[in-house]
Amino acid sequence: MNQYHNPSPRRRALVIGASLAGLFATALLRKAGWSVEVFERSDVELFGRGAGITVQPELHEALVESGADVSRLGVEITDRIAIDQQDRVIERLTYPQIVTSWDKLHHLMRTMIPGEHHHLGCNLQSVEQSSTGVTAHFTNGRVEKADLLIAADGYRSTVREIYMPEIQPIYAGYVIWRGVADESAMPESAKDTIFDKFAFFLPPNNKIIGYPIPGQDHALEAGRRRYNWVWYRPVDKDTLETMLVDESGAYYPISISPHKVRQDLINEIKRAAKDHLPPSFSDTLTAIPRPFFTPIYDHFSPKMVFGRVVLIGDAASVGRPHIGMGVAKGASDAQALANVLRDASVSLDQALATFEKDRLDVGLKAVERGRALGEYLLLPHHSDNTPRNAHWQEFHSVHGILKNTASSDFLKPL
Ligand SMILES: Cc1cc2nc3c(=O)[nH]c(=O)nc-3n(C[C@H](O)[C@H](O)[C@H](O)COP(=O)(O)OP(=O)(O)OC[C@H]3O[C@@H](n4cnc5c(N)ncnc54)[C@H](O)[C@@H]3O)c2cc1C
């Protein structure tokens, strides 16, 4: 194998995956003085996809650090509410937060990366390492060498599969149905009850949540925003298998694209919403033409660094979405990596060891917290002998769910 020799004074990194963790890594490493190329397997820009994201403090900090314009980041909400089946507010918590869309964040970060360093249609196939660097081989025949390879290639990471094939996503036992409704299409009564709030309806073993997000073209003006609608529902593995089949009978292991979700399943969720949800949530669903579902998985890789290869974001670990940390964790993995790689006098091995020690801990805490919050969906709500996590009482209470959902407070030192 050829040794990699970088004649340039600037160290060179390859980032695999140009979703959010990859874009943050690219922007922040460029700021730290590295030369960076980012490779995305999709042939087309990832614009126009995704739904709602809560802006955790860690995400805000990484955006500011990367130089992104945070002036119109999202919708500012102050209250969380829980409602009962008749739309009556049964619990209220003041919890100021900015809520935005995946698309807005992608747009902000994508505009930070010059076109000549952003490469679409490049699907990483294999990686070789020598003592001095790393070589990436892509399915289109492209070969790239660098000092470091950063794998931001998501929860089914090709790179993690090479180095830790035993780490596979674990099905949580439930799915989220979701969709976004145009504010202008929502019935007035639903808007009055839930629109400008982070709203919850919490029947046993189900969580229905929603919050406003920017509209088309990231609009924040009243009337042009959208509402992010989410229903967590338990689904056993056998039933899930039948749901991962599209209209033509094709089966998709793990997950199915939103546009492939069958109409009979959409009809069923709409019927169930009418029968079981409060009017504000079921009426909002009528304004969502094609809700879709995503099975929930998590995983934790006990290693993030493999010589000159490092895993970040969902490639390294995924906590269940109750904590709302996916994007925030990917962004702060990237920020922590850029911080340790800024000083060229520190050896790469030493810098990466520091990074791994710090970020493994965050990843593990996120996975554990997501699982603890998820028990609400799976365990019987009457008292029995099923072992429960130490936080069961709190995470089972309406107040505790309002306080701990989409919150990164658990990462604060005690
Ligand atoms: C289009 C899209 C929409 C999303 N919408 C939401 C949302 O609405 N709400 C939410 O909470 N989360 C959403 N996510 C997930 C969210 O981005 C992640 O949980 C979080 O930001 C961490 O992201 P990541 O960059 O580590 O991984 P991901 O966002 O999963 O991105 C991984 C990227 O790597 C690319 N990739 C994978 N394998 C290869 C390969 N071999 N070679 C090159 N590229 C490769 C993928 O195409 C993808 O772009 C979305 C992800 C995507 C890709």
Short mmCIF file of C-alpha atoms and ligand atoms in Angstrom, two decimals:
data_model
loop_
_atom_site.label_atom_id
_atom_site.label_comp_id
_atom_site.label_asym_id
_atom_site.label_seq_id
_atom_site.Cartn_x
_atom_site.Cartn_y
_atom_site.Cartn_z
CA MET A 1 0.00 0.00 0.00
CA ASN A 2 1.29 3.50 -0.86
CA GLN A 3 2.14 5.76 2.03
CA TYR A 4 0.26 9.03 1.88
CA HIS A 5 2.49 12.07 1.64
CA ASN A 6 0.80 15.43 1.98
CA PRO A 7 3.20 18.08 0.60
CA SER A 8 0.87 20.93 1.60
CA PRO A 9 1.27 22.67 4.97
CA ARG A 10 -2.52 22.31 5.39
CA ARG A 11 -3.68 18.95 6.68
CA ARG A 12 -6.32 17.28 4.52
CA ALA A 13 -9.55 15.54 5.60
CA LEU A 14 -12.17 13.60 3.66
CA VAL A 15 -15.68 13.79 5.07
CA ILE A 16 -18.06 11.00 4.04
CA GLY A 17 -21.73 12.03 4.05
CA ALA A 18 -22.96 15.58 3.38
CA SER A 19 -25.97 15.57 5.68
CA LEU A 20 -25.82 17.69 8.82
CA ALA A 21 -22.95 16.09 10.77
CA GLY A 22 -20.85 16.03 7.59
CA LEU A 23 -21.57 19.66 6.73
CA PHE A 24 -20.76 20.79 10.29
CA ALA A 25 -17.49 18.82 10.21
CA THR A 26 -16.56 20.33 6.86
CA ALA A 27 -17.32 23.92 7.87
CA LEU A 28 -15.69 23.70 11.29
CA LEU A 29 -12.57 21.88 10.13
CA ARG A 30 -12.09 24.41 7.34
CA LYS A 31 -12.25 27.12 10.01
CA ALA A 32 -9.65 25.19 12.00
CA GLY A 33 -7.24 25.47 9.05
CA TRP A 34 -7.74 22.09 7.37
CA SER A 35 -8.30 21.46 3.71
CA VAL A 36 -11.56 19.45 3.54
CA GLU A 37 -13.48 17.62 0.81
CA VAL A 38 -16.98 16.27 1.52
CA PHE A 39 -18.46 13.34 -0.42
CA GLU A 40 -22.17 12.48 -0.59
CA ARG A 41 -23.56 9.37 -2.24
CA SER A 42 -26.81 11.08 -3.29
CA ASP A 43 -26.66 12.39 -6.85
CA VAL A 44 -28.80 15.36 -5.95
CA GLU A 45 -28.65 18.03 -3.26
CA LEU A 46 -30.49 17.01 -0.08
CA PHE A 47 -32.67 20.16 -0.17
CA GLY A 48 -36.40 19.98 0.50
CA ARG A 49 -36.41 16.92 2.75
CA GLY A 50 -36.82 16.33 6.46
CA ALA A 51 -39.16 17.66 9.10
CA GLY A 52 -38.84 19.31 12.51
CA ILE A 53 -35.75 19.78 14.69
CA THR A 54 -35.57 21.35 18.16
CA VAL A 55 -32.60 23.63 18.56
CA GLN A 56 -30.68 22.47 21.61
CA PRO A 57 -28.08 24.84 23.12
CA GLU A 58 -25.32 22.56 21.74
CA LEU A 59 -26.69 22.94 18.22
CA HIS A 60 -26.96 26.71 18.54
CA GLU A 61 -23.37 26.90 19.76
CA ALA A 62 -22.08 24.82 16.85
CA LEU A 63 -24.01 26.95 14.36
CA VAL A 64 -22.54 30.15 15.80
CA GLU A 65 -19.05 28.64 15.91
CA SER A 66 -19.28 27.62 12.27
CA GLY A 67 -20.28 31.17 11.29
CA ALA A 68 -23.84 30.32 10.17
CA ASP A 69 -26.43 33.10 10.16
CA VAL A 70 -28.70 32.27 13.10
CA SER A 71 -30.80 35.45 12.90
CA ARG A 72 -33.92 33.73 11.49
CA LEU A 73 -33.22 30.25 12.73
CA GLY A 74 -36.73 29.08 13.50
CA VAL A 75 -39.97 29.61 15.38
CA GLU A 76 -39.53 30.81 18.96
CA ILE A 77 -41.88 29.09 21.37
CA THR A 78 -42.18 29.60 25.10
CA ASP A 79 -44.67 27.01 26.33
CA ARG A 80 -45.03 23.27 26.43
CA ILE A 81 -48.54 21.98 27.08
CA ALA A 82 -50.18 18.59 27.53
CA ILE A 83 -53.80 18.24 26.49
CA ASP A 84 -56.43 15.62 27.21
CA GLN A 85 -58.71 13.89 24.72
CA GLN A 86 -61.08 16.89 24.76
CA ASP A 87 -58.30 19.37 23.93
CA ARG A 88 -58.24 20.72 27.50
CA VAL A 89 -54.82 21.81 28.77
CA ILE A 90 -53.88 19.54 31.70
CA GLU A 91 -50.26 20.62 32.22
CA ARG A 92 -48.20 23.64 31.21
CA LEU A 93 -44.46 24.26 31.41
CA THR A 94 -42.53 27.37 30.43
CA TYR A 95 -39.68 26.11 28.27
CA PRO A 96 -38.39 28.69 25.76
CA GLN A 97 -36.92 26.99 22.72
CA ILE A 98 -36.35 27.60 19.01
CA VAL A 99 -37.88 24.96 16.77
CA THR A 100 -36.86 24.71 13.16
CA SER A 101 -36.74 22.40 10.18
CA TRP A 102 -34.06 19.99 9.01
CA ASP A 103 -34.22 21.79 5.70
CA LYS A 104 -33.43 25.18 7.24
CA LEU A 105 -30.40 23.76 9.02
CA HIS A 106 -29.24 21.99 5.90
CA HIS A 107 -29.64 25.19 3.89
CA LEU A 108 -27.63 27.21 6.45
CA MET A 109 -24.78 24.73 6.55
CA ARG A 110 -24.75 23.88 2.86
CA THR A 111 -24.27 27.54 1.92
CA MET A 112 -21.08 27.57 4.05
CA ILE A 113 -19.35 24.98 1.85
CA PRO A 114 -17.86 26.13 -1.49
CA GLY A 115 -19.15 24.04 -4.40
CA GLU A 116 -15.69 22.85 -5.47
CA HIS A 117 -15.22 21.04 -2.12
CA HIS A 118 -18.68 19.40 -2.06
CA HIS A 119 -18.99 16.26 -4.21
CA LEU A 120 -22.32 14.60 -4.98
CA GLY A 121 -22.72 11.11 -6.46
CA CYS A 122 -19.69 9.76 -4.55
CA ASN A 123 -20.54 6.56 -2.71
CA LEU A 124 -17.72 5.40 -0.46
CA GLN A 125 -16.94 1.71 -0.96
CA SER A 126 -13.78 0.94 0.97
CA VAL A 127 -11.01 2.49 3.03
CA GLU A 128 -7.30 1.68 3.26
CA GLN A 129 -4.95 2.99 5.91
CA SER A 130 -1.20 3.37 6.21
CA SER A 131 0.83 4.77 9.08
CA THR A 132 0.66 8.24 7.50
CA GLY A 133 -2.83 8.51 6.11
CA VAL A 134 -5.95 7.08 4.59
CA THR A 135 -7.20 6.27 1.09
CA ALA A 136 -10.90 6.26 0.20
CA HIS A 137 -12.27 4.31 -2.77
CA PHE A 138 -15.64 5.28 -4.24
CA THR A 139 -17.94 3.13 -6.38
CA ASN A 140 -17.54 5.58 -9.28
CA GLY A 141 -13.82 4.77 -9.39
CA ARG A 142 -12.67 7.92 -7.64
CA VAL A 143 -9.78 7.51 -5.20
CA GLU A 144 -8.87 10.15 -2.61
CA LYS A 145 -6.01 10.32 -0.10
CA ALA A 146 -5.82 12.38 3.05
CA ASP A 147 -4.47 12.62 6.59
CA LEU A 148 -7.87 11.79 8.08
CA LEU A 149 -11.24 10.34 7.07
CA ILE A 150 -14.34 11.50 8.94
CA ALA A 151 -17.30 9.16 8.61
CA ALA A 152 -20.55 11.14 8.85
CA ASP A 153 -22.41 8.53 6.83
CA GLY A 154 -25.38 7.97 9.11
CA TYR A 155 -26.80 5.17 11.23
CA ARG A 156 -26.18 2.53 8.56
CA SER A 157 -22.60 3.76 8.10
CA THR A 158 -20.48 2.01 5.46
CA VAL A 159 -17.37 2.97 7.42
CA ARG A 160 -18.67 1.57 10.73
CA GLU A 161 -19.58 -1.63 8.86
CA ILE A 162 -15.89 -1.93 7.86
CA TYR A 163 -14.46 -1.39 11.34
CA MET A 164 -17.23 -2.55 13.68
CA PRO A 165 -19.59 -4.79 11.70
CA GLU A 166 -21.02 -6.19 14.91
CA ILE A 167 -22.62 -2.83 15.78
CA GLN A 168 -26.04 -2.80 14.12
CA PRO A 169 -29.07 -0.59 14.71
CA ILE A 170 -31.43 -2.13 17.31
CA TYR A 171 -35.18 -1.81 16.72
CA ALA A 172 -36.82 -0.01 19.66
CA GLY A 173 -40.24 -1.70 19.31
CA TYR A 174 -42.06 1.38 18.04
CA VAL A 175 -42.31 3.67 15.04
CA ILE A 176 -42.97 7.35 14.60
CA TRP A 177 -45.63 8.48 12.21
CA ARG A 178 -45.05 12.07 11.20
CA GLY A 179 -45.79 14.76 8.72
CA VAL A 180 -45.97 18.51 8.37
CA ALA A 181 -49.18 20.53 7.94
CA ASP A 182 -49.25 23.99 6.39
CA GLU A 183 -50.37 26.50 9.00
CA SER A 184 -52.86 27.90 6.47
CA ALA A 185 -54.42 24.45 6.00
CA MET A 186 -54.93 23.72 9.71
CA PRO A 187 -58.43 24.14 11.13
CA GLU A 188 -58.73 27.30 13.28
CA SER A 189 -59.64 25.39 16.44
CA ALA A 190 -56.55 23.17 16.16
CA LYS A 191 -54.38 26.23 15.57
CA ASP A 192 -55.82 27.96 18.63
CA THR A 193 -55.10 24.96 20.84
CA ILE A 194 -51.67 23.75 19.73
CA PHE A 195 -50.06 25.84 16.99
CA ASP A 196 -47.60 28.08 18.81
CA LYS A 197 -46.76 25.51 21.49
CA PHE A 198 -44.76 22.36 21.93
CA ALA A 199 -47.86 20.23 22.52
CA PHE A 200 -48.25 16.70 23.91
CA PHE A 201 -51.06 14.15 24.17
CA LEU A 202 -49.97 11.20 26.30
CA PRO A 203 -52.29 8.18 26.39
CA PRO A 204 -50.67 5.01 27.83
CA ASN A 205 -47.97 3.56 25.52
CA ASN A 206 -48.34 6.34 22.94
CA LYS A 207 -46.90 9.82 22.61
CA ILE A 208 -48.33 12.40 20.27
CA ILE A 209 -46.34 15.61 19.99
CA GLY A 210 -46.23 18.63 17.73
CA TYR A 211 -44.62 22.02 17.30
CA PRO A 212 -44.45 24.77 14.69
CA ILE A 213 -41.57 24.96 12.22
CA PRO A 214 -40.61 27.31 9.38
CA GLY A 215 -42.66 27.03 6.19
CA GLN A 216 -41.71 26.85 2.52
CA ASP A 217 -38.53 28.86 1.81
CA HIS A 218 -37.94 28.88 5.59
CA ALA A 219 -40.76 31.41 6.12
CA LEU A 220 -41.37 32.47 9.73
CA GLU A 221 -44.31 34.82 9.14
CA ALA A 222 -47.65 33.91 10.74
CA GLY A 223 -49.80 32.06 8.21
CA ARG A 224 -46.79 30.71 6.24
CA ARG A 225 -45.32 28.37 8.86
CA ARG A 226 -45.95 24.62 9.21
CA TYR A 227 -46.78 22.28 12.07
CA ASN A 228 -44.59 19.24 12.75
CA TRP A 229 -46.90 16.37 13.77
CA VAL A 230 -45.54 13.18 15.40
CA TRP A 231 -47.15 10.01 16.79
CA TYR A 232 -45.00 7.38 18.54
CA ARG A 233 -46.79 4.00 18.29
CA PRO A 234 -45.64 0.55 19.43
CA VAL A 235 -45.37 -1.90 16.51
CA ASP A 236 -44.08 -5.45 17.01
CA LYS A 237 -41.37 -6.78 14.72
CA ASP A 238 -43.66 -9.04 12.67
CA THR A 239 -46.10 -6.23 12.00
CA LEU A 240 -43.22 -3.92 11.13
CA GLU A 241 -42.05 -6.38 8.47
CA THR A 242 -45.46 -6.15 6.78
CA MET A 243 -45.34 -2.34 6.94
CA LEU A 244 -41.96 -2.16 5.20
CA VAL A 245 -43.51 -3.39 1.94
CA ASP A 246 -44.53 -0.89 -0.75
CA GLU A 247 -47.51 -0.92 -3.16
CA SER A 248 -45.59 -3.07 -5.65
CA GLY A 249 -44.76 -5.71 -3.01
CA ALA A 250 -41.09 -4.70 -2.69
CA TYR A 251 -39.73 -5.15 0.86
CA TYR A 252 -37.32 -2.67 2.46
CA PRO A 253 -35.38 -4.03 5.40
CA ILE A 254 -34.78 -1.52 8.24
CA SER A 255 -36.72 1.49 6.89
CA ILE A 256 -38.90 2.66 4.00
CA SER A 257 -38.78 6.02 2.17
CA PRO A 258 -41.67 8.37 2.94
CA HIS A 259 -43.04 8.24 -0.62
CA LYS A 260 -43.10 4.41 -0.58
CA VAL A 261 -45.37 4.09 2.48
CA ARG A 262 -48.56 2.28 1.39
CA GLN A 263 -51.91 4.07 1.17
CA ASP A 264 -53.70 1.45 3.30
CA LEU A 265 -51.31 2.23 6.19
CA ILE A 266 -51.91 5.95 5.75
CA ASN A 267 -55.66 5.35 5.76
CA GLU A 268 -55.31 3.29 8.95
CA ILE A 269 -53.32 5.96 10.82
CA LYS A 270 -55.87 8.59 9.81
CA ARG A 271 -58.71 6.38 11.05
CA ALA A 272 -56.90 5.67 14.32
CA ALA A 273 -56.23 9.37 14.82
CA LYS A 274 -59.91 10.16 14.39
CA ASP A 275 -60.86 7.49 16.92
CA HIS A 276 -58.19 8.09 19.57
CA LEU A 277 -56.63 11.56 19.38
CA PRO A 278 -57.93 14.90 20.61
CA PRO A 279 -59.52 17.00 17.83
CA SER A 280 -56.55 19.37 17.55
CA PHE A 281 -54.13 16.55 16.70
CA SER A 282 -56.54 14.49 14.55
CA ASP A 283 -57.76 17.56 12.63
CA THR A 284 -54.16 18.61 11.99
CA LEU A 285 -53.52 15.20 10.46
CA THR A 286 -56.29 15.82 7.94
CA ALA A 287 -54.15 18.71 6.67
CA ILE A 288 -51.21 16.33 6.03
CA PRO A 289 -51.78 14.53 2.72
CA ARG A 290 -49.11 11.86 3.12
CA PRO A 291 -47.96 11.14 6.66
CA PHE A 292 -45.16 8.57 6.76
CA PHE A 293 -43.60 6.33 9.37
CA THR A 294 -40.03 5.65 10.43
CA PRO A 295 -39.10 2.67 12.62
CA ILE A 296 -37.06 3.80 15.63
CA TYR A 297 -33.60 2.31 16.10
CA ASP A 298 -30.68 3.12 18.31
CA HIS A 299 -27.12 1.93 18.55
CA PHE A 300 -23.89 2.76 20.31
CA SER A 301 -20.41 2.12 18.96
CA PRO A 302 -17.93 1.74 21.84
CA LYS A 303 -15.17 3.05 19.57
CA MET A 304 -15.17 6.17 17.40
CA VAL A 305 -11.53 6.23 16.27
CA PHE A 306 -9.82 3.59 14.12
CA GLY A 307 -6.33 4.90 13.29
CA ARG A 308 -6.90 7.76 10.86
CA VAL A 309 -10.63 7.14 10.60
CA VAL A 310 -13.17 8.72 12.94
CA LEU A 311 -16.95 8.18 13.26
CA ILE A 312 -19.20 11.14 14.10
CA GLY A 313 -22.96 11.81 14.29
CA ASP A 314 -25.35 8.95 13.65
CA ALA A 315 -22.53 6.77 12.33
CA ALA A 316 -21.11 6.68 15.88
CA SER A 317 -24.31 6.42 17.91
CA VAL A 318 -28.00 7.20 17.73
CA GLY A 319 -30.22 7.94 20.70
CA ARG A 320 -33.98 7.54 20.25
CA PRO A 321 -35.58 10.80 19.15
CA HIS A 322 -37.30 11.56 22.50
CA ILE A 323 -34.19 13.51 23.45
CA GLY A 324 -34.18 15.44 20.17
CA MET A 325 -30.41 15.17 20.06
CA GLY A 326 -29.63 13.68 16.62
CA VAL A 327 -28.59 16.89 14.93
CA ALA A 328 -27.23 18.51 18.10
CA LYS A 329 -25.00 15.51 18.81
CA GLY A 330 -23.74 15.36 15.22
CA ALA A 331 -22.98 19.08 15.30
CA SER A 332 -21.18 18.95 18.62
CA ASP A 333 -19.23 15.83 17.62
CA ALA A 334 -18.00 17.91 14.66
CA GLN A 335 -17.25 20.89 16.88
CA ALA A 336 -15.32 18.77 19.41
CA LEU A 337 -13.34 17.19 16.58
CA ALA A 338 -12.45 20.55 15.04
CA ASN A 339 -11.38 21.80 18.48
CA VAL A 340 -8.89 18.99 19.04
CA LEU A 341 -7.58 19.16 15.46
CA ARG A 342 -6.97 22.92 15.42
CA ASP A 343 -3.51 22.81 16.97
CA ALA A 344 -1.15 21.26 14.40
CA SER A 345 1.54 20.74 17.05
CA VAL A 346 -0.61 18.08 18.79
CA SER A 347 -0.22 14.65 17.16
CA LEU A 348 -3.28 13.30 15.39
CA ASP A 349 -3.26 10.18 17.57
CA GLN A 350 -3.31 12.25 20.72
CA ALA A 351 -5.98 14.65 19.44
CA LEU A 352 -8.25 11.81 18.32
CA ALA A 353 -7.85 9.99 21.63
CA THR A 354 -8.98 13.14 23.47
CA PHE A 355 -11.95 13.50 21.12
CA GLU A 356 -13.02 9.89 21.53
CA LYS A 357 -12.89 9.95 25.32
CA ASP A 358 -15.06 13.06 25.47
CA ARG A 359 -17.63 12.11 22.83
CA LEU A 360 -18.12 8.42 23.68
CA ASP A 361 -19.45 9.53 27.02
CA VAL A 362 -21.97 11.92 25.43
CA GLY A 363 -23.10 9.27 22.92
CA LEU A 364 -23.64 6.69 25.66
CA LYS A 365 -25.61 9.11 27.84
CA ALA A 366 -27.80 10.04 24.86
CA VAL A 367 -28.56 6.40 24.06
CA GLU A 368 -29.34 5.56 27.69
CA ARG A 369 -31.58 8.61 28.14
CA GLY A 370 -33.45 7.84 24.91
CA ARG A 371 -34.10 4.28 26.07
CA ALA A 372 -35.29 5.39 29.49
CA LEU A 373 -37.74 7.88 27.97
CA GLY A 374 -38.89 5.23 25.49
CA GLU A 375 -39.99 2.81 28.22
CA TYR A 376 -43.23 4.80 28.46
CA LEU A 377 -44.18 3.34 25.08
CA LEU A 378 -43.38 -0.27 25.87
CA LEU A 379 -43.97 -1.15 29.51
CA PRO A 380 -47.37 -1.77 31.09
CA HIS A 381 -48.63 1.36 32.83
CA HIS A 382 -50.29 -0.56 35.67
CA SER A 383 -47.99 -1.65 38.44
CA ASP A 384 -46.45 -5.09 37.92
CA ASN A 385 -43.06 -6.65 38.44
CA THR A 386 -41.46 -5.48 35.17
CA PRO A 387 -38.06 -3.92 35.99
CA ARG A 388 -38.08 -0.19 35.24
CA ASN A 389 -35.36 2.40 34.86
CA ALA A 390 -34.47 4.62 37.81
CA HIS A 391 -36.34 7.55 36.27
CA TRP A 392 -39.57 5.63 35.59
CA GLN A 393 -41.71 7.67 37.99
CA GLU A 394 -40.56 10.95 36.48
CA PHE A 395 -40.55 9.84 32.82
CA HIS A 396 -43.98 8.33 33.28
CA SER A 397 -45.50 11.56 34.64
CA VAL A 398 -46.93 14.21 32.33
CA HIS A 399 -44.76 16.89 33.93
CA GLY A 400 -41.63 14.72 33.63
CA ILE A 401 -42.29 14.02 29.96
CA LEU A 402 -42.82 17.71 29.20
CA LYS A 403 -39.61 18.59 31.02
CA ASN A 404 -37.35 15.88 29.60
CA THR A 405 -38.48 15.54 25.98
CA ALA A 406 -36.23 17.26 23.43
CA SER A 407 -33.99 18.44 26.23
CA SER A 408 -30.24 18.06 26.57
CA ASP A 409 -30.27 19.06 30.25
CA PHE A 410 -29.22 15.53 31.18
CA LEU A 411 -25.77 16.32 29.76
CA LYS A 412 -25.22 19.18 32.20
CA PRO A 413 -22.85 18.37 35.06
CA LEU A 414 -24.76 17.68 38.29
C1 LIG B 1 -32.55 13.88 3.87
C2 LIG B 1 -32.54 13.73 5.39
C3 LIG B 1 -33.59 14.26 6.14
C4 LIG B 1 -33.61 14.14 7.53
N1 LIG B 1 -34.64 14.69 8.24
C5 LIG B 1 -34.66 14.63 9.58
C6 LIG B 1 -35.73 15.23 10.34
O1 LIG B 1 -36.63 15.82 9.80
N2 LIG B 1 -35.71 15.14 11.70
C7 LIG B 1 -34.69 14.49 12.35
O2 LIG B 1 -34.68 14.45 13.59
N3 LIG B 1 -33.66 13.92 11.67
C8 LIG B 1 -33.63 13.96 10.30
N4 LIG B 1 -32.59 13.38 9.60
C9 LIG B 1 -31.55 12.68 10.36
C10 LIG B 1 -30.58 13.67 10.94
O3 LIG B 1 -29.94 14.36 9.90
C11 LIG B 1 -29.56 12.92 11.77
O4 LIG B 1 -30.14 12.20 12.81
C12 LIG B 1 -28.55 13.85 12.45
O5 LIG B 1 -28.44 15.07 11.84
C13 LIG B 1 -27.18 13.26 12.37
O6 LIG B 1 -26.93 13.19 11.00
P1 LIG B 1 -25.73 12.53 10.31
O7 LIG B 1 -25.25 13.59 9.39
O8 LIG B 1 -24.81 11.89 11.26
O9 LIG B 1 -26.42 11.32 9.50
P2 LIG B 1 -27.51 11.38 8.34
O10 LIG B 1 -28.35 12.58 8.45
O11 LIG B 1 -28.17 10.05 8.32
O12 LIG B 1 -26.63 11.53 7.02
C14 LIG B 1 -25.76 10.55 6.52
C15 LIG B 1 -25.37 10.98 5.11
O13 LIG B 1 -24.36 10.13 4.62
C16 LIG B 1 -24.67 9.77 3.29
N5 LIG B 1 -24.01 8.47 3.05
C17 LIG B 1 -24.35 7.28 3.60
N6 LIG B 1 -23.51 6.32 3.17
C18 LIG B 1 -22.63 6.92 2.33
C19 LIG B 1 -21.53 6.44 1.57
N7 LIG B 1 -21.16 5.14 1.59
N8 LIG B 1 -20.83 7.33 0.82
C20 LIG B 1 -21.19 8.65 0.79
N9 LIG B 1 -22.24 9.15 1.48
C21 LIG B 1 -22.93 8.29 2.25
C22 LIG B 1 -26.19 9.70 3.27
O14 LIG B 1 -26.69 9.79 1.98
C23 LIG B 1 -26.55 10.89 4.14
O15 LIG B 1 -26.64 12.09 3.41
C24 LIG B 1 -32.55 13.46 8.21
C25 LIG B 1 -31.50 12.92 7.45
C26 LIG B 1 -31.46 13.06 6.06
C27 LIG B 1 -30.31 12.48 5.27
#
